[in-house]
Coordinates of C-alpha atoms in Angstrom, one line a residue:
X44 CA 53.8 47.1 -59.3
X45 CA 52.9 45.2 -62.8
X46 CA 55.4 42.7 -61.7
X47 CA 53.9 41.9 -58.1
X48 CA 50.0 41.0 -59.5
X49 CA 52.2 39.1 -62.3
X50 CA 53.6 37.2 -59.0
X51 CA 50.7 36.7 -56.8
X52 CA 48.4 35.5 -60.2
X53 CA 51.2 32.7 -61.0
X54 CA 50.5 32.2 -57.1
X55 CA 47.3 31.0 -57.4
X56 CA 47.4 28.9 -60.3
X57 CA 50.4 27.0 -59.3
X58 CA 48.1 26.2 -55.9
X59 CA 46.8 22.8 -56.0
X60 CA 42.7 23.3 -55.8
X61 CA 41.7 23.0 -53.0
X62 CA 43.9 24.2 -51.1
X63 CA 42.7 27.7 -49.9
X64 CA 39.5 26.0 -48.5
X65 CA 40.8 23.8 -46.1
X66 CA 40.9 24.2 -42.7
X67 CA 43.6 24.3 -40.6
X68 CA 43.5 21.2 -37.8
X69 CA 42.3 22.4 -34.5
X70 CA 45.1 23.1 -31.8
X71 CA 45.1 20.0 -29.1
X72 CA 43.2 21.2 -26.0
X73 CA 45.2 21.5 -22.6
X74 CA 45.8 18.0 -20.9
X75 CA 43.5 18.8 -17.7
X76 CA 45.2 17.6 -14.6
X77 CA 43.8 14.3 -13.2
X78 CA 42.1 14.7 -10.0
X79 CA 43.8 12.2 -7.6
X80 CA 41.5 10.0 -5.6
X81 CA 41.1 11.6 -1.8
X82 CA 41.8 8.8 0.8
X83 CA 39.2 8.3 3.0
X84 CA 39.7 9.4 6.2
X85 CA 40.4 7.0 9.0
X86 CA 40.5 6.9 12.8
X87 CA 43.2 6.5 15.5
X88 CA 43.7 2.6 16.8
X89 CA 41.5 3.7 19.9
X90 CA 39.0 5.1 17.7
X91 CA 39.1 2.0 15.8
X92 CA 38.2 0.1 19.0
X93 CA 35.3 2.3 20.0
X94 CA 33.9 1.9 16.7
X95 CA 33.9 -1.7 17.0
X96 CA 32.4 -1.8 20.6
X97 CA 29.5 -0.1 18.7
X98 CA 28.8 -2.3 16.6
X99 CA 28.9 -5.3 18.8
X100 CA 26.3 -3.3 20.9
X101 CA 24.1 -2.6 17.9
X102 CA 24.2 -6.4 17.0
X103 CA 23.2 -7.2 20.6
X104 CA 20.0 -4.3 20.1
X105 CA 18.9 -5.8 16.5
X106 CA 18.9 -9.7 17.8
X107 CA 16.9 -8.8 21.0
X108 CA 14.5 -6.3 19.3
X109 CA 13.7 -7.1 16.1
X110 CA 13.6 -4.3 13.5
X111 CA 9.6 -5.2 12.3
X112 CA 8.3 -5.9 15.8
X113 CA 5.6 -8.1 13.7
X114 CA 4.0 -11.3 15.3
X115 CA 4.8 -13.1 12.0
X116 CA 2.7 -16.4 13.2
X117 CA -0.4 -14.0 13.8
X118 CA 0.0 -12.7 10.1
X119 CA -0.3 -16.1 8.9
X120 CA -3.5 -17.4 10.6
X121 CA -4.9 -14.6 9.5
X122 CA -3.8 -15.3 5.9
X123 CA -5.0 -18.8 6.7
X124 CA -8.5 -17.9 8.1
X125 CA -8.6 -15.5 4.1
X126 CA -7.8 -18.8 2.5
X127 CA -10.1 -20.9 4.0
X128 CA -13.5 -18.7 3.4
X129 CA -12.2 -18.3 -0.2
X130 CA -12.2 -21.8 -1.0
X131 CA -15.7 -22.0 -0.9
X132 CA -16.7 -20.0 -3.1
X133 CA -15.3 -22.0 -6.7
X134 CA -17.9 -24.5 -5.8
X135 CA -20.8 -22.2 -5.3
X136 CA -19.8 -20.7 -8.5
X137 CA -19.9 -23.4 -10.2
X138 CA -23.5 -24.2 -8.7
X139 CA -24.1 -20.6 -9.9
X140 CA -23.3 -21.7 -13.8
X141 CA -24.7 -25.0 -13.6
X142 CA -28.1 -23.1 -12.6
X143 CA -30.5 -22.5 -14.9
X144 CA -32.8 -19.7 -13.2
X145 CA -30.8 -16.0 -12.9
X146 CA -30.5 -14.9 -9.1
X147 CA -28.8 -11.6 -9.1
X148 CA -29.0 -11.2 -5.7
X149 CA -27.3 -13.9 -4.6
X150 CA -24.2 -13.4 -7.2
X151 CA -24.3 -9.6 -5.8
X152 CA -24.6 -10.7 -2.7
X153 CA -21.1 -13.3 -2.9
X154 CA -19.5 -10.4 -4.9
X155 CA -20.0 -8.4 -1.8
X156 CA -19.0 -11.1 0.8
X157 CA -15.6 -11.6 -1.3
X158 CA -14.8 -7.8 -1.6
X159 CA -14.8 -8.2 2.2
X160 CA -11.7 -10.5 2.3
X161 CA -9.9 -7.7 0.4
X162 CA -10.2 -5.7 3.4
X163 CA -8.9 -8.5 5.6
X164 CA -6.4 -8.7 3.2
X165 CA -5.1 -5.2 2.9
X166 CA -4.8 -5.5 7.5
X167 CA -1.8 -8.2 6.8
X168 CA -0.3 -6.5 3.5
X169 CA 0.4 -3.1 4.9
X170 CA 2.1 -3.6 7.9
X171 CA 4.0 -6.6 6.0
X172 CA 5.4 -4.0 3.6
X173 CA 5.7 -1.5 6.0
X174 CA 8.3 -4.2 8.3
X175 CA 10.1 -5.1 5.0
X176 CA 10.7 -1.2 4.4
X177 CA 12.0 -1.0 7.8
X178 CA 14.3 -4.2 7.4
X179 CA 15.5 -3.2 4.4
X180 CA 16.2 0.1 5.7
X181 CA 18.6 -1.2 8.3
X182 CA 20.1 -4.1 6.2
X183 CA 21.5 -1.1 4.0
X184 CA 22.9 0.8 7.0
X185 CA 24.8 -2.2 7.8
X186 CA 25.9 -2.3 4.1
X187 CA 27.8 1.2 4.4
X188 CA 29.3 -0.3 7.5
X189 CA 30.7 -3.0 5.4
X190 CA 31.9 -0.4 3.3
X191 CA 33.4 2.0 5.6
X192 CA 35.2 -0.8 7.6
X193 CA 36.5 -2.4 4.3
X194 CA 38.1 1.5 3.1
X195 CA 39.3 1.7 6.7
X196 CA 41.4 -1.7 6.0
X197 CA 42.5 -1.2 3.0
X198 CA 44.5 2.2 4.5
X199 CA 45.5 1.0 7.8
X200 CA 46.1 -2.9 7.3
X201 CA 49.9 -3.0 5.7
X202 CA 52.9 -5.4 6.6
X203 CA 53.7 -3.8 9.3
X204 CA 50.5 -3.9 11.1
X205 CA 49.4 -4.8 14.5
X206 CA 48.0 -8.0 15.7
X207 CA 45.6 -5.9 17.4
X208 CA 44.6 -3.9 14.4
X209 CA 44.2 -7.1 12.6
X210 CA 41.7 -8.3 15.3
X211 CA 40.1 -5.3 15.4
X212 CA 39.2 -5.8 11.4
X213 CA 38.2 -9.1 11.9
X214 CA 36.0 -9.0 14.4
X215 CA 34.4 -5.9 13.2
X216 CA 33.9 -7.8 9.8
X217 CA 32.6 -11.0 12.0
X218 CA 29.7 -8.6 13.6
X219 CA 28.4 -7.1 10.2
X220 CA 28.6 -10.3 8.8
X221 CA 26.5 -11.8 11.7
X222 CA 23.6 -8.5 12.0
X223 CA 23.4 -9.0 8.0
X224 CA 22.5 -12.6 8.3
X225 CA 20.3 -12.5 11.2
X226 CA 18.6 -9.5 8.9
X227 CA 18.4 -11.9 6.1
X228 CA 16.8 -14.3 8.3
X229 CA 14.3 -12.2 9.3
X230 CA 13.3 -11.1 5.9
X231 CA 12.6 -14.3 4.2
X232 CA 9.6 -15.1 6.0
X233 CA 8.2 -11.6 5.6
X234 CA 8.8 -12.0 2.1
X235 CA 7.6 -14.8 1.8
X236 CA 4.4 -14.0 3.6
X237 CA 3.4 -11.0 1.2
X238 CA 3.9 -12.9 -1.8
X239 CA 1.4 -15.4 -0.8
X240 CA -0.8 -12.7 0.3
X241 CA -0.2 -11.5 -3.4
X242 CA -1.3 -14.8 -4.3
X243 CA -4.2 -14.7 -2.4
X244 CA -5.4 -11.2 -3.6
X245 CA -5.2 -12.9 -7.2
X246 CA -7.8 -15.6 -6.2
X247 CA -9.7 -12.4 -4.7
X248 CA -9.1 -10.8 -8.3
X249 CA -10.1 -13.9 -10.0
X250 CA -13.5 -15.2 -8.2
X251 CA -14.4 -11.5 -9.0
X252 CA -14.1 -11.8 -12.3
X253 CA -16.1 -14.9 -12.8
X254 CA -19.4 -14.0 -11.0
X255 CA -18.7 -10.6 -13.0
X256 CA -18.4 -12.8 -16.6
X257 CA -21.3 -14.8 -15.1
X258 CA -23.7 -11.9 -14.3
X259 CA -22.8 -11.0 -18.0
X260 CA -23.4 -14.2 -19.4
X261 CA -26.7 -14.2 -17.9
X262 CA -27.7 -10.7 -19.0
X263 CA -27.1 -11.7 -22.4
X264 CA -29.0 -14.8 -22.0
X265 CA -32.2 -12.2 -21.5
X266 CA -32.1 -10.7 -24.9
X267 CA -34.5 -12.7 -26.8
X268 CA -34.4 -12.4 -30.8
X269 CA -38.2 -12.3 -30.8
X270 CA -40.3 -9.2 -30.2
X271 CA -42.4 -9.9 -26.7
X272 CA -45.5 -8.5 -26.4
X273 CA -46.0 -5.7 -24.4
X274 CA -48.8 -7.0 -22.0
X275 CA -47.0 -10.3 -21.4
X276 CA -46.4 -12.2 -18.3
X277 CA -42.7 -13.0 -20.5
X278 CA -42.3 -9.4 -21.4
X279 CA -42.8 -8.1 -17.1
X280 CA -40.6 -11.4 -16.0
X281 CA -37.6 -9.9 -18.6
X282 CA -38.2 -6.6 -17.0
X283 CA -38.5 -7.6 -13.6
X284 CA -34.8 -9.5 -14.3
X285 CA -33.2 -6.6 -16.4
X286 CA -34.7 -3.7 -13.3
X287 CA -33.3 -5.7 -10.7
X288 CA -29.8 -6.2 -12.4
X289 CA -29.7 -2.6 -12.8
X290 CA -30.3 -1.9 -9.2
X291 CA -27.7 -4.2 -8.0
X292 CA -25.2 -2.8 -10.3
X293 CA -25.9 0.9 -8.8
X294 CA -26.1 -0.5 -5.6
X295 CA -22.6 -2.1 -5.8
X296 CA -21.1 1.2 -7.8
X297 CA -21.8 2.9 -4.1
X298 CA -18.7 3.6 -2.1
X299 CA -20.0 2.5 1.2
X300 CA -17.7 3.9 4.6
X301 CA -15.4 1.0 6.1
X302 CA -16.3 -0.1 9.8
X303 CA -13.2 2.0 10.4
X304 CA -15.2 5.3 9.4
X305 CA -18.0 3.9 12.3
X306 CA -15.5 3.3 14.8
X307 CA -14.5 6.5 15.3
X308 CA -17.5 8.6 15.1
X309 CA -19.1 5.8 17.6
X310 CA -18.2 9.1 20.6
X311 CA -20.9 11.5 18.6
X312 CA -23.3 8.8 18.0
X313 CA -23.2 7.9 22.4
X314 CA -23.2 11.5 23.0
X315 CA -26.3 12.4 21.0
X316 CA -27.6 9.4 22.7
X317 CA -27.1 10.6 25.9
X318 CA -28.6 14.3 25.1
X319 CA -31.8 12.7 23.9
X320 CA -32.1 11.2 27.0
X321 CA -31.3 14.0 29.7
X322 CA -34.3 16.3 27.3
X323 CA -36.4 13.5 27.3
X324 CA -35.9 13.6 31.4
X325 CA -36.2 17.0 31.6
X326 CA -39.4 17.2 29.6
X327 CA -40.9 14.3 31.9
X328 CA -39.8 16.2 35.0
X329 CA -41.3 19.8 33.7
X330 CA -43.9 18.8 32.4
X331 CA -46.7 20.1 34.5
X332 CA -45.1 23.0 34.0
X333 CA -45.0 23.1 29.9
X334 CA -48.3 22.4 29.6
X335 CA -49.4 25.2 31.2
X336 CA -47.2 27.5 29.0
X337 CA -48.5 27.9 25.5
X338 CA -44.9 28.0 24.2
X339 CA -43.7 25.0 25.1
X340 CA -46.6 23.0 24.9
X341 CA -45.9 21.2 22.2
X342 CA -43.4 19.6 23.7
X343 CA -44.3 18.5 26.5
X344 CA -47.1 16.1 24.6
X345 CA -44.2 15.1 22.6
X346 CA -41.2 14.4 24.7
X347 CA -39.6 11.2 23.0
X348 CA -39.9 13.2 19.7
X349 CA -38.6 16.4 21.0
X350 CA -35.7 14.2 22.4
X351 CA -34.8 12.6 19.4
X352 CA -35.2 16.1 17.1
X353 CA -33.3 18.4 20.1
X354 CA -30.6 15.5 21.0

């Protein structure tokens, strides 16, 4: 027993240090199999040629009817008309900063006039975008077609195959070819019309923000170093300029309903019309009768107001 700690103490100090701490290398992990690439699945030759007949008919849809539907010319005399009341402005504002009395008003006032232009605006931006969504939408279905027909080759088309087949490839790749140009062709000038309606917008932006750097200027130009006295035909022209700036600036911070918000509650405003004037009738007609009834009295010697209040 002596004789096997006298073995397995030699043990240890004939091991080189280090040695009982290190690890053993991990054991490799499993090669996983490689999953092999399914082949797409392809039709039969008369498949093929059905598929193909499709396509020609969907080229033949997309180059009669247009995928927008959008009167592109009507877009751009609108953008045109935008344009043209826009470029009179720069030289009024410049009249503005050449001035040197401070009308409010009148800057409020072209403030107002320009924001209109934005609604303008926004009536040939959104169904621009709206068209280009729509292209684009169809220009990427006729992308996977490229895609599926192009797998479909690369599987079918060997050395050994038929003329037919061939012809069938080709003028399925001349069709998508030809709807993805005329696609093309019908984008660029919708493109091209929204960014120059961005480009207009930015003049929008930008005559905004001078009358709003010139309304500031001038405000600025109102703060005198000097203490004004209190009864002073300078201290009541200062406050007659500040008062009024203020009320503009509340007056613009209102959001004010669109013409769109009138146009369709126009129906309540012609039918309460119409019921002031058939109690307005009636009281005419009745009204013998009213006055001789101390309930209703009253309204008979007040029939246009009753009309008004009741319709």
């Amino acid at each position: 027993m002596k004789g096997f700690f006298i073995a397995l103490l030699l043990a240890f100090l004939v091991m080189p240090p280090g040695a009982a701490g290190q690890k053993q290398p991990p054991a490799p992990l499993p090669e996983q199999p490689k999953e092999e690439k399914k082949s797409p699945e392809v039709p039969d030759l008369s498949e093929l040629v059905l598929q193909a007949n499709k396509l020609s008919s969907r080229l033949a849809v997309l180059e009669t009817k247009p995928a927008h539907g959008l009167d592109v010319k009507v877009l751009e005399k609108r953008l045109q008309k935008i344009e043209a009341r826009l470029s009179e402005y720069p030289p009024v504002i410049e009249q503005l900063k050449a001035s040197s009395t401070i009308n409010f008003d009148k800057i409020a006032t072209y403030k107002d006039i320009i924001r209109l232009n934005e609604e303008d605006l926004e009536d040939v931006i959104q169904p621009l975008t709206k068209a280009i969504k729509k292209l684009g939408a169809v220009r990427k279905q006729w992308l996977e077609e490229r895609k599926q027909w192009q797998e479909w080759q690369s599987v079918l088309l060997t050395d050994k195959t038929l003329d037919e087949m061939e012809s069938i490839f080709a003028g399925a790749q001349k069709t998508i070819d030809s709807a993805l140009l005329f696609i093309n062709q019908e984008l660029q000038p919708l493109l091209a019309l929204l960014q120059k309606s961005g480009e207009v917008e930015g003049k929008i932006n930008r005559l905004i923000a001078e009358l709003d750097a010139l309304t500031l200027a001038r405000r600025r130009a109102l703060m005198v170093d000097e203490t004004v006295p209190l009864f002073s035909w300078t201290y009541l022209s200062q406050l007659k300029q500040l008062t009024w700036f203020e009320v503009n600036r509340g007056v613009q911070s209102i959001v004010w309903p669109k013409s769109k918000y009138f146009r369709n509650l126009v129906w309540i405003l012609v039918l309460q019309i119409f019921a002031a004037l058939v109690v307005i009738f009636l009281i005419s007609r009745y009204r013998n009768r009213m006055m001789e009834s101390e309930r209703w009295r009253f309204l008979a010697r007040r029939p246009l107001a009753a009309g008004v209040v009741l319709g």
